[in-house]
Coordinates of C-alpha atoms in Angstrom, one line a residue:
X192 CA -0.2 8.0 -9.4
X193 CA -0.8 10.6 -6.7
X194 CA -0.1 14.3 -7.0
X195 CA 3.0 14.1 -4.8
X196 CA 4.4 11.2 -6.9
X197 CA 3.8 13.2 -10.1
X198 CA 5.5 16.2 -8.6
X199 CA 8.5 14.1 -7.5
X200 CA 8.8 12.5 -11.0
X201 CA 8.9 16.0 -12.6
X202 CA 11.6 17.2 -10.2
X203 CA 13.8 14.2 -11.0
X204 CA 13.1 14.0 -14.7
X205 CA 13.6 17.7 -15.5
X206 CA 16.9 18.0 -13.5
X207 CA 16.5 21.8 -13.3
X208 CA 15.5 24.5 -10.8
X209 CA 11.8 24.5 -10.2
X210 CA 9.1 26.1 -8.0
X211 CA 6.6 23.6 -6.4
X212 CA 3.4 24.8 -4.7
X213 CA 2.5 22.6 -1.7
X214 CA -1.0 24.0 -1.3
X215 CA -3.4 21.4 0.2
X216 CA -0.6 19.0 1.1
X217 CA -0.9 17.2 4.4
X218 CA 2.1 16.1 6.4
X219 CA 2.0 12.5 4.9
X220 CA 1.9 13.7 1.3
X221 CA 4.6 16.3 1.8
X222 CA 6.9 13.7 3.5
X223 CA 6.2 11.2 0.7
X224 CA 7.0 13.9 -2.0
X225 CA 10.3 14.8 -0.2
X226 CA 11.4 11.2 0.0
X227 CA 10.5 10.3 -3.6
X228 CA 12.2 13.4 -4.9
X229 CA 15.4 13.5 -2.8
X230 CA 16.2 10.0 -1.5
X231 CA 18.7 9.6 -4.4
X232 CA 20.9 12.2 -6.1
X233 CA 19.3 14.0 -9.1
X234 CA 21.1 13.9 -12.4
X235 CA 21.6 17.4 -13.8
X236 CA 24.2 19.4 -15.7
X237 CA 24.6 22.1 -13.0
X238 CA 23.6 22.8 -9.4
X239 CA 19.8 23.3 -9.1
X240 CA 17.3 24.7 -6.5
X241 CA 13.8 23.3 -5.8
X242 CA 11.7 25.9 -4.1
X243 CA 8.6 24.7 -2.2
X244 CA 5.9 27.2 -1.3
X245 CA 4.7 26.2 2.2
X246 CA 2.6 29.1 3.5
X247 CA 2.0 32.8 3.5
X248 CA -0.1 35.6 4.8
X249 CA -3.9 36.0 5.2
X250 CA -4.6 35.8 1.4
X251 CA -3.2 32.3 1.1
X252 CA -2.7 30.8 4.5
X253 CA -6.0 28.7 4.4
X254 CA -4.4 26.6 1.6
X255 CA -1.5 25.5 3.7
X256 CA -1.2 23.4 6.8
X257 CA 0.3 25.5 9.7
X258 CA 2.8 22.6 10.3
X259 CA 3.9 22.3 6.7
X260 CA 7.3 24.1 7.1
X261 CA 8.2 21.9 10.0
X262 CA 6.9 18.8 8.2
X263 CA 9.0 19.5 5.1
X264 CA 12.1 20.3 7.2
X265 CA 11.7 17.1 9.2
X266 CA 11.4 15.0 6.1
X267 CA 14.5 16.6 4.6
X268 CA 16.5 16.1 7.9
X269 CA 15.3 12.4 7.8
X270 CA 17.2 12.2 4.5
X271 CA 20.3 13.7 6.2
X272 CA 19.8 17.1 4.6
X273 CA 21.2 20.0 6.7
X274 CA 19.6 23.4 7.2
X275 CA 21.9 26.1 6.0
X276 CA 20.9 29.8 5.9
X277 CA 23.7 30.6 3.6
X278 CA 22.9 27.8 1.0
X279 CA 23.1 28.9 -2.6
X280 CA 23.4 27.6 -6.2
X281 CA 26.8 26.3 -5.6
X282 CA 27.8 22.6 -5.6
X283 CA 29.1 23.0 -2.0
X284 CA 25.4 23.5 -0.9
X285 CA 24.3 20.1 -2.3
X286 CA 22.3 18.3 0.4
X287 CA 21.1 21.4 2.2
X288 CA 18.0 23.6 2.5
X289 CA 16.9 26.9 4.0
X290 CA 13.6 28.5 5.0
X291 CA 12.7 32.0 3.7
X292 CA 9.8 34.3 4.6
X293 CA 9.6 37.0 1.9
X294 CA 8.0 40.0 3.7
X295 CA 7.4 41.8 0.3
X296 CA 5.2 39.0 -1.1
X297 CA 4.3 37.6 2.3
X298 CA 5.1 34.0 1.1
X299 CA 6.9 31.3 3.0
X300 CA 9.3 29.1 1.0
X301 CA 11.7 26.3 1.7
X302 CA 14.6 26.2 -0.8
X303 CA 16.1 22.8 -1.3
X304 CA 19.6 22.3 -2.8
X305 CA 19.5 18.6 -3.6
X306 CA 22.3 16.1 -3.7
X307 CA 23.1 15.9 -7.4
X308 CA 25.1 13.9 -9.9
X309 CA 26.6 16.3 -12.4
X310 CA 26.4 14.9 -16.0
X311 CA 28.6 16.7 -18.5
X312 CA 27.3 15.0 -21.7
X313 CA 25.2 17.5 -23.7
X314 CA 23.0 14.7 -25.0
X315 CA 22.3 13.4 -21.6
X316 CA 18.8 12.0 -21.1
X317 CA 17.8 12.5 -17.4
X318 CA 15.6 9.7 -16.0
X319 CA 13.9 9.7 -12.7
X320 CA 15.6 7.7 -10.0
X321 CA 13.5 5.0 -8.5
X322 CA 13.5 2.8 -5.3
X323 CA 11.3 -0.1 -4.7
X324 CA 8.6 0.3 -2.0
X325 CA 10.5 -2.1 0.2
X326 CA 13.8 -0.2 -0.2
X327 CA 12.0 3.1 0.5
X328 CA 10.6 1.6 3.8
X329 CA 14.0 0.2 4.7
X330 CA 16.0 3.4 4.1
X331 CA 13.4 6.0 5.5
X332 CA 13.7 7.1 9.1
X333 CA 10.9 6.0 11.5
X334 CA 8.7 9.1 11.1
X335 CA 8.8 9.0 7.3
X336 CA 8.3 5.2 7.4
X337 CA 5.1 5.7 9.4
X338 CA 3.9 8.3 6.9
X339 CA 4.6 6.0 4.0
X340 CA 2.7 3.1 5.6
X341 CA -0.3 5.3 6.5
X342 CA -0.4 6.5 2.9
X343 CA 0.4 3.4 0.9
X344 CA -0.3 0.3 3.1
X345 CA -3.5 0.9 5.0
X346 CA -4.9 -2.6 5.2
X347 CA -4.0 -5.4 7.5
X348 CA -2.9 -7.6 4.6
X349 CA -0.5 -5.0 3.2
X350 CA 1.0 -4.3 6.7
X351 CA 1.5 -8.0 7.3
X352 CA 3.2 -8.4 3.9
X353 CA 5.5 -5.5 4.7
X354 CA 6.2 -6.9 8.2
X355 CA 7.4 -10.2 6.6
X356 CA 9.7 -8.2 4.2
X357 CA 11.2 -6.2 7.1
X358 CA 11.8 -9.3 9.2
X359 CA 13.5 -11.0 6.3
X360 CA 15.8 -8.0 5.9
X361 CA 16.4 -7.9 9.6
X362 CA 17.6 -11.5 9.6
X363 CA 20.1 -10.6 6.8
X364 CA 21.3 -7.6 8.8
X365 CA 21.9 -9.9 11.8
X366 CA 23.9 -12.3 9.6
X367 CA 26.0 -9.4 8.4
X368 CA 26.7 -8.4 12.0
X369 CA 28.0 -11.8 12.6
X370 CA 30.3 -11.5 9.5
X371 CA 31.7 -8.2 10.8
X372 CA 32.3 -9.7 14.2
X373 CA 34.2 -12.5 12.4
X374 CA 36.2 -9.8 10.5
X375 CA 34.7 -11.0 7.2
X376 CA 34.2 -8.6 4.3
X377 CA 30.7 -7.6 3.1
X378 CA 29.6 -8.1 -0.4
X379 CA 28.4 -4.8 -2.2
X380 CA 24.8 -5.9 -1.8
X381 CA 25.3 -6.5 1.9
X382 CA 27.0 -3.2 2.3
X383 CA 24.2 -1.4 0.6
X384 CA 21.6 -3.0 2.8
X385 CA 23.6 -2.6 6.0
X386 CA 24.4 1.1 5.5
X387 CA 21.0 2.0 4.1
X388 CA 18.8 0.3 6.7
X389 CA 17.5 2.7 9.4
X390 CA 15.7 1.9 12.7
X391 CA 14.7 -1.6 11.6
X392 CA 13.8 -2.9 15.1
X393 CA 11.6 0.2 15.8
X394 CA 9.8 -0.1 12.4
X395 CA 9.1 -3.8 13.0
X396 CA 7.8 -3.1 16.5
X397 CA 5.5 -0.3 15.3
X398 CA 4.2 -2.4 12.4
X399 CA 3.5 -5.4 14.7
X400 CA 1.5 -3.1 17.0
X401 CA -0.4 -1.8 14.0
X402 CA -1.3 -5.4 12.8
X403 CA -2.5 -6.2 16.3
X404 CA -4.7 -3.1 16.4
X405 CA -6.3 -4.3 13.2
X406 CA -7.1 -7.6 14.9
X407 CA -8.2 -6.1 18.2
X408 CA -10.6 -3.6 16.5
X409 CA -11.7 -6.1 13.9
X410 CA -10.5 -3.9 11.0
X411 CA -10.3 -7.0 8.8
X412 CA -11.9 -8.1 5.6
X413 CA -13.5 -11.6 5.4
X414 CA -10.4 -13.0 3.7
X415 CA -8.1 -11.4 6.2
X416 CA -10.2 -12.8 9.0
X417 CA -9.7 -16.3 7.6
X418 CA -6.0 -15.9 7.4
X419 CA -5.7 -14.6 10.9
X420 CA -7.8 -17.4 12.3
X421 CA -5.7 -20.0 10.4
X422 CA -2.5 -18.3 11.7
X423 CA -3.7 -18.2 15.3
X424 CA -5.0 -21.8 15.2
X425 CA -1.5 -22.9 14.2
X426 CA -0.1 -21.1 17.2
X427 CA -2.6 -22.8 19.5
X428 CA -1.6 -26.2 18.1
X429 CA 2.0 -25.4 18.7
X430 CA 1.3 -24.3 22.3
X431 CA -0.6 -27.5 22.9
X432 CA 2.5 -29.5 22.0
X433 CA 4.7 -27.3 24.2
X434 CA 2.3 -27.8 27.1
X435 CA 2.8 -31.5 26.8
X436 CA 6.6 -31.1 26.6
X437 CA 6.9 -29.1 29.8
X438 CA 5.7 -32.0 31.8
X439 CA 5.5 -31.3 35.6
X440 CA 6.8 -27.7 35.4
X441 CA 3.6 -26.0 36.6
X442 CA 4.9 -22.5 36.2
X443 CA 5.7 -22.9 32.5
X444 CA 2.5 -24.9 32.0
X445 CA 0.3 -22.2 33.5
X446 CA 2.0 -19.5 31.4
X447 CA 1.5 -21.5 28.2
X448 CA -2.1 -22.3 29.0
X449 CA -2.9 -18.6 29.7
X450 CA -1.4 -17.7 26.3
X451 CA -3.4 -20.5 24.6
X452 CA -6.6 -19.3 26.3
X453 CA -6.1 -15.7 25.1
X454 CA -5.5 -16.9 21.6
X455 CA -8.7 -19.0 21.7
X456 CA -10.6 -16.0 22.9
X457 CA -9.2 -14.0 20.1
X458 CA -10.4 -16.5 17.5
X459 CA -13.9 -16.5 19.0
X460 CA -14.0 -12.7 18.9
X461 CA -13.0 -12.6 15.2
X462 CA -15.5 -15.3 14.3
X463 CA -18.3 -13.4 16.0
X464 CA -17.3 -10.1 14.4
X465 CA -18.4 -8.5 11.1
X466 CA -15.8 -8.2 8.3
X467 CA -15.1 -4.8 6.8
X468 CA -15.4 -4.1 3.1
X469 CA -12.2 -2.8 1.4
X470 CA -12.7 -0.7 -1.7
X471 CA -9.9 -1.2 -4.2
X472 CA -9.7 1.0 -7.3
X473 CA -10.1 -0.7 -10.6
X474 CA -10.8 -4.1 -8.9
X475 CA -14.2 -4.7 -10.7
X476 CA -12.9 -3.4 -14.1
X477 CA -9.9 -5.8 -13.9
X478 CA -12.1 -8.7 -12.9
X479 CA -14.4 -8.0 -15.9
X480 CA -11.5 -7.8 -18.3
X481 CA -9.9 -11.0 -16.9
X482 CA -13.2 -12.8 -17.4
X483 CA -13.4 -11.5 -21.0
X484 CA -9.8 -12.6 -21.7
X485 CA -10.5 -16.1 -20.2
X486 CA -13.6 -16.5 -22.3
X487 CA -11.8 -15.6 -25.5
X488 CA -8.9 -17.8 -24.4
X489 CA -11.2 -20.8 -24.2
X490 CA -12.4 -20.0 -27.7
X491 CA -8.8 -19.9 -28.9
X492 CA -8.1 -23.3 -27.3
X493 CA -11.1 -24.7 -29.2
X494 CA -10.0 -23.0 -32.5
X495 CA -13.2 -21.0 -32.7
X496 CA -11.8 -17.5 -32.0
X497 CA -11.9 -15.0 -34.8
X498 CA -9.2 -12.4 -35.5
X499 CA -11.5 -9.8 -33.9
X500 CA -11.7 -11.9 -30.8
X501 CA -8.0 -12.2 -30.5
X502 CA -7.6 -8.5 -31.0
X503 CA -10.1 -7.8 -28.3
X504 CA -8.3 -10.2 -25.9
X505 CA -5.0 -8.4 -26.5
X506 CA -6.6 -5.1 -25.8
X507 CA -8.1 -6.4 -22.6
X508 CA -4.7 -7.9 -21.4
X509 CA -2.9 -4.6 -22.1
X510 CA -5.6 -2.7 -20.2
X511 CA -5.3 -5.2 -17.3
X512 CA -1.5 -4.5 -17.2
X513 CA -2.1 -0.7 -17.1
X514 CA -4.7 -0.9 -14.3
X515 CA -2.7 -3.4 -12.2
X516 CA 0.4 -1.1 -12.5
X517 CA -1.7 1.8 -11.2
X518 CA -2.9 -0.5 -8.3
X519 CA 0.6 -1.4 -7.5
X520 CA 1.5 2.2 -7.2
X521 CA -1.6 2.9 -5.0
X522 CA -1.4 -0.2 -2.8
X523 CA 2.1 -1.2 -1.7
X524 CA 2.7 -4.8 -0.5
X525 CA -0.8 -5.9 -1.6
X526 CA -1.1 -9.6 -1.6
X527 CA -3.9 -10.8 -4.0
X528 CA -4.4 -13.8 -1.7
X529 CA -5.4 -11.5 1.1
X530 CA -8.1 -9.8 -1.0
X531 CA -11.8 -10.7 -0.9
X532 CA -12.9 -12.3 -4.2
X533 CA -14.6 -10.0 -6.7
X534 CA -18.2 -10.8 -7.4
X535 CA -19.1 -9.9 -11.0
X536 CA -22.6 -8.6 -11.5
X537 CA -24.9 -11.2 -13.2
X538 CA -25.8 -10.4 -16.7
X539 CA -29.6 -10.3 -17.2
X540 CA -31.0 -12.7 -19.8
X541 CA -33.2 -11.1 -22.5
X542 CA -36.9 -11.7 -21.8
X543 CA -39.0 -13.8 -24.2
X544 CA -41.6 -12.1 -26.3
X545 CA -44.4 -14.0 -24.4
X546 CA -43.5 -12.4 -21.1
X547 CA -42.7 -8.9 -22.4
X548 CA -46.1 -7.4 -21.8
X549 CA -46.9 -6.3 -18.3
X550 CA -50.7 -6.2 -18.8
X551 CA -50.9 -9.8 -20.0
X552 CA -49.0 -11.0 -16.9
X553 CA -51.5 -9.3 -14.6
X554 CA -54.5 -10.7 -16.5
X555 CA -53.2 -14.2 -16.3
X556 CA -52.9 -14.1 -12.5
X557 CA -56.4 -12.7 -12.1
X558 CA -57.9 -15.1 -14.5
X559 CA -56.6 -18.3 -12.8
X560 CA -56.1 -18.0 -9.0
X561 CA -54.6 -21.4 -8.8
X562 CA -51.5 -20.1 -10.5
X563 CA -50.8 -17.7 -7.7
X564 CA -49.9 -20.5 -5.3
X565 CA -46.5 -21.4 -6.8
X566 CA -45.6 -17.7 -6.6
X567 CA -46.1 -17.9 -2.8
X568 CA -44.0 -21.0 -2.6
X569 CA -41.2 -19.3 -4.5
X570 CA -41.3 -16.5 -1.9
X571 CA -40.7 -19.0 0.9
X572 CA -37.9 -20.6 -1.0
X573 CA -36.2 -17.3 -1.5
X574 CA -36.4 -16.6 2.2
X575 CA -34.8 -19.9 3.0
X576 CA -32.0 -19.2 0.5
X577 CA -31.1 -15.9 2.2
X578 CA -31.2 -17.5 5.6
X579 CA -28.6 -20.0 4.4
X580 CA -26.4 -17.2 3.2
X581 CA -26.7 -15.4 6.5
X582 CA -25.6 -18.6 8.4
X583 CA -22.6 -19.0 6.0

């Protein structure tokens, strides 16, 4: 969980007035914090104020981005918060914010008076509101959406998964439009989607351009390259059928053949390129734990596992769940099928006592020169093996 997410969770969980220092926050982190904290009303027992320190004089200004006040204001306005210089700790100010430069302390602050849900029960347990990553991306305005994607979905595979999600929701919205034209009532779920979705066409267009940039600049892992080649190859086969169907229409035939040629060139470029290596937090640890759990699982199937084995397996599975939950928070819309397989390091076998001594090894080679020939042959075999891997 990132710092901005922890801060947002505290704001929502506490349900009380707080001061939050945004030192070292960039525009993306600030926008993500604002969205996570204020995209839903906060449960509390009275009106609250969240004060964000966003800048100051010479002593502190190096800690804050010069655009931070504007970034925070824009993020709040994206959630339909209004700037109100007269805002105060009154319920009528809910959903507003104001900027203040205190000349006595030389500090710049943005005070947010959030949209709240007043709970009168003295035993109320305030829990942080939550939205799924998909819902966040649907309900955010375009600028905040772009910030979220650049922070949480940086790879081609993640962006393509999100693109699929948005296209699916867009199809549902189109169907709702048809219902409204036909004067049919919306279901509560349809109403929530229809009223909450913002700038869907713009988001889809931006995301499509981002995915194409990954392809054009070869910012693809080996697995992503394979998926793109497979996808483009299907388009080429579909175009080939369309070319046959157009018959004598030369204009359409020429257009389709040009598209087909460009796609074929795209595949050739990808195949000739070098894949990038994507670093994913906890990936190796999870692979090791899964291998351990599988190994003990086989012993359990063969009725050879001890109680200690089963306890160790349960601990490994719990740890896997914890690490994967953290991954899901760090990498939105990550499709495991789009990841490169993890290569576990080979475990070295213990050396036999006869080969443990370095001096005896050297004396054997010098005593009998004929034994050095197989060593040279092994060297040639190793070279051939690497050459095979390079071709692959």
